[in-house]
Each structure stands twice: as structure tokens, then as C-alpha cells.
PDB file of C-alpha atoms in Angstrom:
ATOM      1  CA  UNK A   1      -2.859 -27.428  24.392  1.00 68.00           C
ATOM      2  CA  UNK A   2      -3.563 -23.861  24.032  1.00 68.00           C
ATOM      3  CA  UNK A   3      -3.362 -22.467  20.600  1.00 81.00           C
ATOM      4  CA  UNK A   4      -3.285 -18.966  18.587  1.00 87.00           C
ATOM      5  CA  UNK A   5      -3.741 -19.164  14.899  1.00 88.00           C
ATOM      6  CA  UNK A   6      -2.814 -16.653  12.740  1.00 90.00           C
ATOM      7  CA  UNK A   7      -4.441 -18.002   9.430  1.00 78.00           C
ATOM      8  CA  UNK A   8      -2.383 -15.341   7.286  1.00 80.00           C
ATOM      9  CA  UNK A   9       1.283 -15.262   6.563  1.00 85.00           C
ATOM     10  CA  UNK A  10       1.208 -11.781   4.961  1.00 92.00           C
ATOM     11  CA  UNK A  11      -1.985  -9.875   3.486  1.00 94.00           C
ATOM     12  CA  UNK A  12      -1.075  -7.274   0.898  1.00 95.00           C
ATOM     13  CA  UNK A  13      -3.831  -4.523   0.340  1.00 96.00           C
ATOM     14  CA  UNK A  14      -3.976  -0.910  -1.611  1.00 97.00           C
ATOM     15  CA  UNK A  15      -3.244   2.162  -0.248  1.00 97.00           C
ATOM     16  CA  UNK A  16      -6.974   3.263   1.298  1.00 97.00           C
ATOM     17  CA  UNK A  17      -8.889   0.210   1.887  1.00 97.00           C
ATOM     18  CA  UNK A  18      -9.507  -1.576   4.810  1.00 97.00           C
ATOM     19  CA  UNK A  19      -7.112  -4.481   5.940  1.00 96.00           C
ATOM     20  CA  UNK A  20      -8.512  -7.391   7.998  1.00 96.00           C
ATOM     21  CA  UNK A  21      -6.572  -9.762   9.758  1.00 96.00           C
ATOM     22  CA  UNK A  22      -7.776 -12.730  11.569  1.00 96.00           C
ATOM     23  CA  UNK A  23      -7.145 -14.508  15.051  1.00 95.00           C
ATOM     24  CA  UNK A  24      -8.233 -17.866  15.629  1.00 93.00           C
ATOM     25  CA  UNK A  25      -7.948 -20.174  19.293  1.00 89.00           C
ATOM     26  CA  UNK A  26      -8.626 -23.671  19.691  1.00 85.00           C
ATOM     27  CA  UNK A  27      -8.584 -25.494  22.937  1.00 80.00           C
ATOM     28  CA  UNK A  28      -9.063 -22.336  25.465  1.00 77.00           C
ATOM     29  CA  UNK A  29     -11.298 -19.850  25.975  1.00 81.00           C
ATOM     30  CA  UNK A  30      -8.932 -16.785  26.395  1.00 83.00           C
ATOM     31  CA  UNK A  31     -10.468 -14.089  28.821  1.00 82.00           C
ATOM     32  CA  UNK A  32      -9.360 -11.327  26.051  1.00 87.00           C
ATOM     33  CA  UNK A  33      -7.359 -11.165  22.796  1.00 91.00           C
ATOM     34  CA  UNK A  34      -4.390  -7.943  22.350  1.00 92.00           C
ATOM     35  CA  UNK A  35      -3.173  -6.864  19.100  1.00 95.00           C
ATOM     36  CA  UNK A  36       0.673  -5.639  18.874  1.00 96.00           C
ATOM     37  CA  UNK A  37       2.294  -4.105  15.941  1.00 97.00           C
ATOM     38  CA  UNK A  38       5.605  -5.322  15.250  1.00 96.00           C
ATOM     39  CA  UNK A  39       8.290  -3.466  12.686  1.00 95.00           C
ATOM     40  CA  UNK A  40      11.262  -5.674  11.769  1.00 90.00           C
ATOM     41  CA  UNK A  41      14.055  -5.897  14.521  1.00 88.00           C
ATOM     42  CA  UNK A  42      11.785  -4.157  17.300  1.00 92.00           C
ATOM     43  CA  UNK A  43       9.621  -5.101  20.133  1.00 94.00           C
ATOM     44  CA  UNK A  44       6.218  -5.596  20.041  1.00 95.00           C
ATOM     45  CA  UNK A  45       3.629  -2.740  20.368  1.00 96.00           C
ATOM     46  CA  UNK A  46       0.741  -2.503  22.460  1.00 93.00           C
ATOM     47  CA  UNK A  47      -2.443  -1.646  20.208  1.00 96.00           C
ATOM     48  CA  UNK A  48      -5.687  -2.561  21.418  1.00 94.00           C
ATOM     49  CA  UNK A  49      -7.312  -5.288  24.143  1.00 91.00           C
ATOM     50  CA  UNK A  50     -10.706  -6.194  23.989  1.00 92.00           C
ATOM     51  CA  UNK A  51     -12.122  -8.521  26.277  1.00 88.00           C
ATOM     52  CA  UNK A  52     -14.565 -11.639  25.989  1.00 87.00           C
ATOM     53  CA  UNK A  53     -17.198 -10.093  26.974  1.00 89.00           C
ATOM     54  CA  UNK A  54     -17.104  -6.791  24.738  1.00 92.00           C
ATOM     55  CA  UNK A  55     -17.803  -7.397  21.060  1.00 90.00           C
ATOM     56  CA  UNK A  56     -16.300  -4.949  19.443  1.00 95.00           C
ATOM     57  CA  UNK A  57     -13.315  -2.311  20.189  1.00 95.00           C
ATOM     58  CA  UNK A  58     -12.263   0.703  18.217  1.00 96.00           C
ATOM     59  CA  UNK A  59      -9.607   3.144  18.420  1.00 95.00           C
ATOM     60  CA  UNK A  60      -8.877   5.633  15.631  1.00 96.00           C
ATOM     61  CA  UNK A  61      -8.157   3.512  12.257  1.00 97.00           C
ATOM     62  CA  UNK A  62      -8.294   0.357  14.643  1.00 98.00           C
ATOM     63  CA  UNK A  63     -10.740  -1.997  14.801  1.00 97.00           C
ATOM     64  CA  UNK A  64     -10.981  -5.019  16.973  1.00 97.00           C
ATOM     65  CA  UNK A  65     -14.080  -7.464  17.023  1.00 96.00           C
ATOM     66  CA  UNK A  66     -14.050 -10.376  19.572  1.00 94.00           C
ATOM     67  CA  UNK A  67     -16.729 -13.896  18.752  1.00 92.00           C
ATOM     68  CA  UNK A  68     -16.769 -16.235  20.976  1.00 89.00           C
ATOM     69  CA  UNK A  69     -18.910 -18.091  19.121  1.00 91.00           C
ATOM     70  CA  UNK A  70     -16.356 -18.750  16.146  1.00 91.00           C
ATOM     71  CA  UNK A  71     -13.436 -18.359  18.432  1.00 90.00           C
ATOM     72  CA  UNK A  72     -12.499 -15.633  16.334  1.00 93.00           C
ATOM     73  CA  UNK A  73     -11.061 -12.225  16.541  1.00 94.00           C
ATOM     74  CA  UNK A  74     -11.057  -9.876  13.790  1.00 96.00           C
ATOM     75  CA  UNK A  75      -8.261  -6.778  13.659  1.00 97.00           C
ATOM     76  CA  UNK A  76      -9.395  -4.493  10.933  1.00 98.00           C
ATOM     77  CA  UNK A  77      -7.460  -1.245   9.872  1.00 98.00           C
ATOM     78  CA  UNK A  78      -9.285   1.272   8.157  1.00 97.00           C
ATOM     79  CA  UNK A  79      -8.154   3.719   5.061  1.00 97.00           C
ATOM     80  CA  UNK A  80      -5.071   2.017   5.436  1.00 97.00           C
ATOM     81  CA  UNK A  81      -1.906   4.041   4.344  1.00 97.00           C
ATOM     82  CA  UNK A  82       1.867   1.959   3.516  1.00 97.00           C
ATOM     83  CA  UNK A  83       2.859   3.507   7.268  1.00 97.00           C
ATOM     84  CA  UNK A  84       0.907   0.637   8.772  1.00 98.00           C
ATOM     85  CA  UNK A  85       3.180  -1.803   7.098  1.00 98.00           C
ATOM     86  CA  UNK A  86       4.276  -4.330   9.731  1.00 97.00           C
ATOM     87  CA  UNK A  87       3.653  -7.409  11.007  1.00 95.00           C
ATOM     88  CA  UNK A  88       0.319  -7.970  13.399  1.00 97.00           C
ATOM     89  CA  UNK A  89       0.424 -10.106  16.076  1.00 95.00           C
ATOM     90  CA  UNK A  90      -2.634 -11.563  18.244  1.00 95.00           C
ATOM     91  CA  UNK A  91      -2.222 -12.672  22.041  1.00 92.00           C
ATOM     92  CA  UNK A  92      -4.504 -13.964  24.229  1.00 88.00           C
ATOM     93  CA  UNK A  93      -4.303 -14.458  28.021  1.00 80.00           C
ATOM     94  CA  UNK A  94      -6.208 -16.561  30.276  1.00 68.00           C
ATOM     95  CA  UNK A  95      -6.915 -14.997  33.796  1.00 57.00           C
ATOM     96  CA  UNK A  96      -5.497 -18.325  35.664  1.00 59.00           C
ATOM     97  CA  UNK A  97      -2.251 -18.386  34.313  1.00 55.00           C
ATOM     98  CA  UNK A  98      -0.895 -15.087  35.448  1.00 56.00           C
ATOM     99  CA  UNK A  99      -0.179 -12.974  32.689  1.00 61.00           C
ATOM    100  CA  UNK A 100       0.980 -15.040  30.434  1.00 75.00           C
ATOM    101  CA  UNK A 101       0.882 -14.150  26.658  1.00 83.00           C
ATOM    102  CA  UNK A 102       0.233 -16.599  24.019  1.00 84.00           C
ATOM    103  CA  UNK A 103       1.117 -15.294  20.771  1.00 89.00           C
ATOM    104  CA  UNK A 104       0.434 -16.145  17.232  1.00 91.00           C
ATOM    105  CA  UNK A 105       2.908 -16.128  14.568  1.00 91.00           C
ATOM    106  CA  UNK A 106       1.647 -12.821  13.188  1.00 93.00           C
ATOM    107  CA  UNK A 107       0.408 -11.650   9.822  1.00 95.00           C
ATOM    108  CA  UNK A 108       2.853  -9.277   7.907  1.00 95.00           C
ATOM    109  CA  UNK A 109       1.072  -6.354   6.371  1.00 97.00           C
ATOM    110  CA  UNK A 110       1.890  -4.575   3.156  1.00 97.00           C
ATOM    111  CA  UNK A 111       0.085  -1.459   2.123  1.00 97.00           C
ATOM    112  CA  UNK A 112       1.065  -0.076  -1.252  1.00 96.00           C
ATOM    113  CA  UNK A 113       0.539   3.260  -2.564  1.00 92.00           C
TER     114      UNK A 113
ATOM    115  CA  UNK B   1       9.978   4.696  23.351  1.00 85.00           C
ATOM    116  CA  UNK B   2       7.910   1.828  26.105  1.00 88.00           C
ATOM    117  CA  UNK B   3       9.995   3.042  28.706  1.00 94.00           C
ATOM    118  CA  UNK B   4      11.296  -0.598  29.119  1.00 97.00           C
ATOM    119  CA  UNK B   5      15.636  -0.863  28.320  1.00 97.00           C
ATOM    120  CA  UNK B   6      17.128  -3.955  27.341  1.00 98.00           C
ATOM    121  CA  UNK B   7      21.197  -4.307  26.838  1.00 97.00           C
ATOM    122  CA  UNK B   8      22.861  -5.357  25.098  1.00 97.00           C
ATOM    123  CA  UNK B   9      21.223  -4.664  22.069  1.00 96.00           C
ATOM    124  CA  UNK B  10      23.836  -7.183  20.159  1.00 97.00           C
ATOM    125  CA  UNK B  11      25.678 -10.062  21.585  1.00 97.00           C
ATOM    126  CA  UNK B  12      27.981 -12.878  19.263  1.00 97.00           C
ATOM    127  CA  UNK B  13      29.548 -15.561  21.203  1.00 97.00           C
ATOM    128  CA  UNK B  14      30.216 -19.306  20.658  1.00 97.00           C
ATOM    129  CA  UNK B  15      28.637 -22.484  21.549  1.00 97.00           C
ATOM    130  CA  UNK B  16      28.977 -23.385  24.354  1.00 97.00           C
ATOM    131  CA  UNK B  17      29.340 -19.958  25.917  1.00 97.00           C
ATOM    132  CA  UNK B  18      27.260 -18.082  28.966  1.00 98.00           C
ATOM    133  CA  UNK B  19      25.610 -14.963  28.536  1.00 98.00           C
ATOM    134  CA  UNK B  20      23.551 -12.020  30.570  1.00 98.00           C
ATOM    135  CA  UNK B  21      20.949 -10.031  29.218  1.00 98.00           C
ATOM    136  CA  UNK B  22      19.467  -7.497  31.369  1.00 98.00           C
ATOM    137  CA  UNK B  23      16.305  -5.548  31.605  1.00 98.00           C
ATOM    138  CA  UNK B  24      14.975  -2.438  33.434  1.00 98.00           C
ATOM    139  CA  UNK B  25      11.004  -2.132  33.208  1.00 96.00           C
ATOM    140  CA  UNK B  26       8.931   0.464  32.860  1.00 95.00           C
ATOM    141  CA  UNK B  27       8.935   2.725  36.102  1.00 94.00           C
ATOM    142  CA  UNK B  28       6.351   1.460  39.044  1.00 91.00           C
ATOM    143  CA  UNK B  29       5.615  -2.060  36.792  1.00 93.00           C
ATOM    144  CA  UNK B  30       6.437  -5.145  38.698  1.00 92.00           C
ATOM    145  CA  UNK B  31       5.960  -8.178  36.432  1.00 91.00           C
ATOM    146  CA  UNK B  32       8.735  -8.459  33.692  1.00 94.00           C
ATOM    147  CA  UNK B  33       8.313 -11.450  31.152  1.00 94.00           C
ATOM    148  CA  UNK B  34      10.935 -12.993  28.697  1.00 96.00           C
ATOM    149  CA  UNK B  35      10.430 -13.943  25.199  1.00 95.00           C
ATOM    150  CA  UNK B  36      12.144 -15.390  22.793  1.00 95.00           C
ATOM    151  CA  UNK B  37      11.242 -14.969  18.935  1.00 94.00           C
ATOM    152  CA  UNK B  38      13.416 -16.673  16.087  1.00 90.00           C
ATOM    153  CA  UNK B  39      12.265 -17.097  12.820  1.00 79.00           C
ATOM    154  CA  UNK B  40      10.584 -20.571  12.861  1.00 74.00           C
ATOM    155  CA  UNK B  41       9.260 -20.408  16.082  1.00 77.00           C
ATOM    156  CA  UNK B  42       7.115 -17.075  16.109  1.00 83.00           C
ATOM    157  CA  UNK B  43       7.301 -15.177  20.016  1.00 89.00           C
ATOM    158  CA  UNK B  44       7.609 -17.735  22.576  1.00 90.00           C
ATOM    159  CA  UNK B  45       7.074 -16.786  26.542  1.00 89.00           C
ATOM    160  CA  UNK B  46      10.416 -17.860  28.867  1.00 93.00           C
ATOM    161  CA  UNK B  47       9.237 -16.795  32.216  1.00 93.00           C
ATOM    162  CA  UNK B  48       7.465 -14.305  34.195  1.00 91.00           C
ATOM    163  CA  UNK B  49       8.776 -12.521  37.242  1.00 93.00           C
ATOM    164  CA  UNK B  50       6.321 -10.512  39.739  1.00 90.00           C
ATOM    165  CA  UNK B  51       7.999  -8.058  42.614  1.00 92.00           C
ATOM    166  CA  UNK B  52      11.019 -10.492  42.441  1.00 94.00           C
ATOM    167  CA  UNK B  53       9.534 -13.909  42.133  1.00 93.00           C
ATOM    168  CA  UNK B  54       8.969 -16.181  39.881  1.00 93.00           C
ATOM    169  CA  UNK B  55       5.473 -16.406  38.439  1.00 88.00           C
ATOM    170  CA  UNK B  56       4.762 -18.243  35.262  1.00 87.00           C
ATOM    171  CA  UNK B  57       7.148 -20.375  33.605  1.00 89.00           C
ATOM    172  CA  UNK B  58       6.799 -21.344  29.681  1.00 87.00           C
ATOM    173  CA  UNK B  59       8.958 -22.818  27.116  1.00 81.00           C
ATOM    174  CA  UNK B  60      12.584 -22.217  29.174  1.00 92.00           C
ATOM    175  CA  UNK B  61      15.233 -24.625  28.673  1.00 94.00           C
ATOM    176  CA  UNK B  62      16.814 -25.802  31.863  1.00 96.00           C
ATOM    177  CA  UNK B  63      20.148 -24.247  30.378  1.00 97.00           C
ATOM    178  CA  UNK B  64      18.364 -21.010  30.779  1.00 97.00           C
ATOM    179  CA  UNK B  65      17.646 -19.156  34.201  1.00 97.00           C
ATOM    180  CA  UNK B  66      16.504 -15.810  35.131  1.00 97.00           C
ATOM    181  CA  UNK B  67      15.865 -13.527  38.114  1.00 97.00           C
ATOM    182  CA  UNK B  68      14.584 -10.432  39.542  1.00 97.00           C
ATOM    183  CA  UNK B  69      16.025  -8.091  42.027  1.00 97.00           C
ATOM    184  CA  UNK B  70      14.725  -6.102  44.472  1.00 96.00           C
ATOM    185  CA  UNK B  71      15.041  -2.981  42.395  1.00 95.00           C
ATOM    186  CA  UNK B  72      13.087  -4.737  39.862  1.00 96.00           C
ATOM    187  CA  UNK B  73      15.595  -5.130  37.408  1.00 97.00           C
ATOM    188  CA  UNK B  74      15.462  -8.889  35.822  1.00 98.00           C
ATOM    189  CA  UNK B  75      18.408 -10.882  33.986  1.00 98.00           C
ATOM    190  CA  UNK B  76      18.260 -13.616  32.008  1.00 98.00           C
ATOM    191  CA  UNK B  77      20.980 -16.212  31.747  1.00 98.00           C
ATOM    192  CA  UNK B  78      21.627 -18.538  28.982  1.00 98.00           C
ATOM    193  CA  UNK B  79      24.557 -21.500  29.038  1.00 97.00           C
ATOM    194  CA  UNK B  80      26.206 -23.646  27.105  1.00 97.00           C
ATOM    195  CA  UNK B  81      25.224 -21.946  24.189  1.00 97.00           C
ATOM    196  CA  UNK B  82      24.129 -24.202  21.323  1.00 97.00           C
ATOM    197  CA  UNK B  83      23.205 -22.317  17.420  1.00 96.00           C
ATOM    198  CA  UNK B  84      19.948 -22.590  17.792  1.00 94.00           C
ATOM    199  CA  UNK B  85      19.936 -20.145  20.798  1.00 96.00           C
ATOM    200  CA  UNK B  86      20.554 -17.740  17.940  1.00 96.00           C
ATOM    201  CA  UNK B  87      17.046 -15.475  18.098  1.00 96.00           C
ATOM    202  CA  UNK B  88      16.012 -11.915  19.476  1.00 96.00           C
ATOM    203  CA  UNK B  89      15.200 -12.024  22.952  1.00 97.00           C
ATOM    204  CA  UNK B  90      12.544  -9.586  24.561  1.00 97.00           C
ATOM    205  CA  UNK B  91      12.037  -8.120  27.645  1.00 97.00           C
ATOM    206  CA  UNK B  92       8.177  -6.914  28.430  1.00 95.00           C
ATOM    207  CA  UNK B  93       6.830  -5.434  31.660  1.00 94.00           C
ATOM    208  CA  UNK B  94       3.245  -4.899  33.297  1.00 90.00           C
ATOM    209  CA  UNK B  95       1.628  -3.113  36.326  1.00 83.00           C
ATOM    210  CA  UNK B  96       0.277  -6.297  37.295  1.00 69.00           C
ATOM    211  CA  UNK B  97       0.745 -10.137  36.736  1.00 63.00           C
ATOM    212  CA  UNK B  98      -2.427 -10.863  35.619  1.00 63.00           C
ATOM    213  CA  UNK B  99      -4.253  -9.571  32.827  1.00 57.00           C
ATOM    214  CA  UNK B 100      -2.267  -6.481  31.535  1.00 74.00           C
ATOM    215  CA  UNK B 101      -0.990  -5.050  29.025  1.00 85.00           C
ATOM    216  CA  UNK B 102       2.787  -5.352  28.391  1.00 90.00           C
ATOM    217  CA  UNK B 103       5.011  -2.934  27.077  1.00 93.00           C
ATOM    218  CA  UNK B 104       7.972  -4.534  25.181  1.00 96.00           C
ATOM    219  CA  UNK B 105      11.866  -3.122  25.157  1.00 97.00           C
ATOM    220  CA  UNK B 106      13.768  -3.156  22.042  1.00 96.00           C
ATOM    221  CA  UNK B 107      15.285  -6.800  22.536  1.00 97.00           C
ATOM    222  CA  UNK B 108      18.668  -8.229  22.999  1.00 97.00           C
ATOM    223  CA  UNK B 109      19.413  -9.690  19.220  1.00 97.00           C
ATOM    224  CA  UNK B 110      21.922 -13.321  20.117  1.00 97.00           C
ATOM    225  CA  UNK B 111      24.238 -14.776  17.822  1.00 97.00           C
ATOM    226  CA  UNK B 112      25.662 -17.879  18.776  1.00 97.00           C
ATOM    227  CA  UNK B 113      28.363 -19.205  16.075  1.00 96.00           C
TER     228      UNK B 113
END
């Protein structure tokens, strides 16, 4: 079956460098990846999409690479500050079944000062 | 604030029990999805709903039903209550079913003792 692997339970990085968090699928070839952020007791929030065929994505800090090769995503925050503290989670969607959202089990973040 | 309401925000009721939780999407989307996250599990897709029927169906227990109505509002249902129903359950809506983005609502957290 489909599968979305977060390899990281939590990452815990310095105030200022970059964090990078990985997404790996198995058994599927997803026709993008999303990144949500998560805080503790919330919903999910949108961050970036990129899709298969675009192999890299940026928005701000953000940083989203997409290998289909490695069936890999990469989610990189730059000059990270303890703000983006929360947990990251990776979905990816496949065109033929309608939306759907599988999700991995998230990486929790923790930027100290 | 995703524009998408969920309520309650906090239900506690027994085994064996039935509960409603009820969501409004985001104004003009017609897909809403369920999820439900618990600790060991990670975010797991229910169902998906698209202009008031039923589009994708994941992980739901046949103890568990939902709907849409024609203003777009969806409900989710869950009887006879067992403990391990105990986990937050989110509401997410998109323009489309296939391929979008969804914006998440602030969940319905269930405690079943």
C-alpha cells in the first residue's frame, strides 16, 4: 500500500540555521507532496505544494525540493527562529484518488535560542 | 483563522454513546474531508464529501457515518463509542476534489471514558 515516511520523530536545531526535514514514499508515485505546520491541539496548516514535475519550491524562509528519483522530498527552513517550533507534516496526493491526503506522522521541530 | 468552523470544540461521553460533530467549510469550497489524528496513529483520512456526495472513503469504521447537506455543511457521526475513539477529529475543506489544497478547522477534541 501507499506509504509516507517521515524518517524524523523530532529534529532540534539552533536558533539561525537551517532545519531540514525529510519525506519519503514507497509504493506510489504521488502527483505532488504539501507541507502543513501543525502547533499542538490545532489543525493543520497549509504551507507549500510542489508538484512532481517542479524540482524545487520556495516561499520566504520555506524551502521545498521534490526527487523523484529518491522518492524524496526535502522541507528546509531557513535562519530558523524558536517561532517555527511545531510539528511538520508531509502529504501527498495521487490525482486518481480524488483528493485524498496521505499524511506522514510528522517531524516535531524545536528551535532554541 | 482557515475560515473552516468545527463544534464542538470538546466533547466527553461514554462508551457506548453516539455523537455529532459538525463542520462549516470555507465559503464557495465544496469538498470537506474528515480526519482523525490520535497519538499512535498520526492523521488518518475518514471520508471525503464533494457538493454533497460521497467521494473518497479511507480508514472509517462502519460505526462511523457522515454526510453533507445541500448547504454544504458536513456531520460526522460516531456510535457505540468504544475508548479508543478517544482522538481529535478534523474537519478540512477544498475548492475542488482533486488535487487541492485543504484548509483545516480547529478540530473537535473526543473523549470517550
Amino acid at each position: 500500500s501507499q506509504k509516507i515516511e517521515q524518517n524524523s520523530e523530532a529534529l532540534n536545531i539552533q536558533e539561525g540555521k537551517t532545519a531540514t526535514l525529510t519525506c519519503n514514499y514507497t509504493n506510489y508515485s504521488p502527483a505532488y507532496l504539501q507541507w502543513y505546520r501543525q502547533d499542538p491541539g490545532r489543525g493543520p496548516v497549509f504551507l507549500l505544494l510542489i508538484r512532481e514535475n517542479e524540482k524545487e519550491k520556495r516561499k520566504e524562509r520555506l524551502k521545498v525540493t521534490f526527487d523523484t528519483t529518491l522518492k524524496q522530498s526535502l522541507f528546509h527552513i531557513t535562519a530558523s527562529q524558536p517561532a517555527d517550533s511545531a510539528t511538520y507534516l508531509c502529504a501527498a496526493d495521487r490525482g486518481s484518488t480524488l483528493g485524498r491526503l496521505y499524511f506522514g506522522r510528522g517531524t516535531q521541530l524545536t528551535v532554541w535560542p | 483563522d482557515s475560515g473552516v468552523t468545527q463544534t464542538p470544540k470538546h466533547l466527553i461521553t461514554a462508551t457506548g454513546q453516539r455523537v455529532t460533530l459538525r463542520c462549516s467549510p470555507r465559503s464557495g469550497d465544496l469538498s470537506v474531508y474528515w480526519y482523525q489524528q490520535s497519538l499512535d496513529q498520526g492523521l488518518q483520512f475518514l471520508i471525503q464529501y464533494y457538493n454533497g456526495e460521497e467521494r473518497a472513503k479511507g480508514n472509517i469504521l462502519e460505526r462511523f457515518s457522515a454526510q453533507q447537506f445541500p448547504d454544504l455543511h458536513s456531520e460526522l457521526n460516531l456510535s457505540s463509542l468504544e475508548l479508543g475513539d478517544s482522538a481529535l477529529y478534523f474537519c478540512a475543506s477544498s475548492g475542488g476534489y482533486q488535487g487541492d489544497t485543504q484548509y483545516f478547522g480547529p478540530g473537535t477534541r473526543l473523549t470517550v471514558l
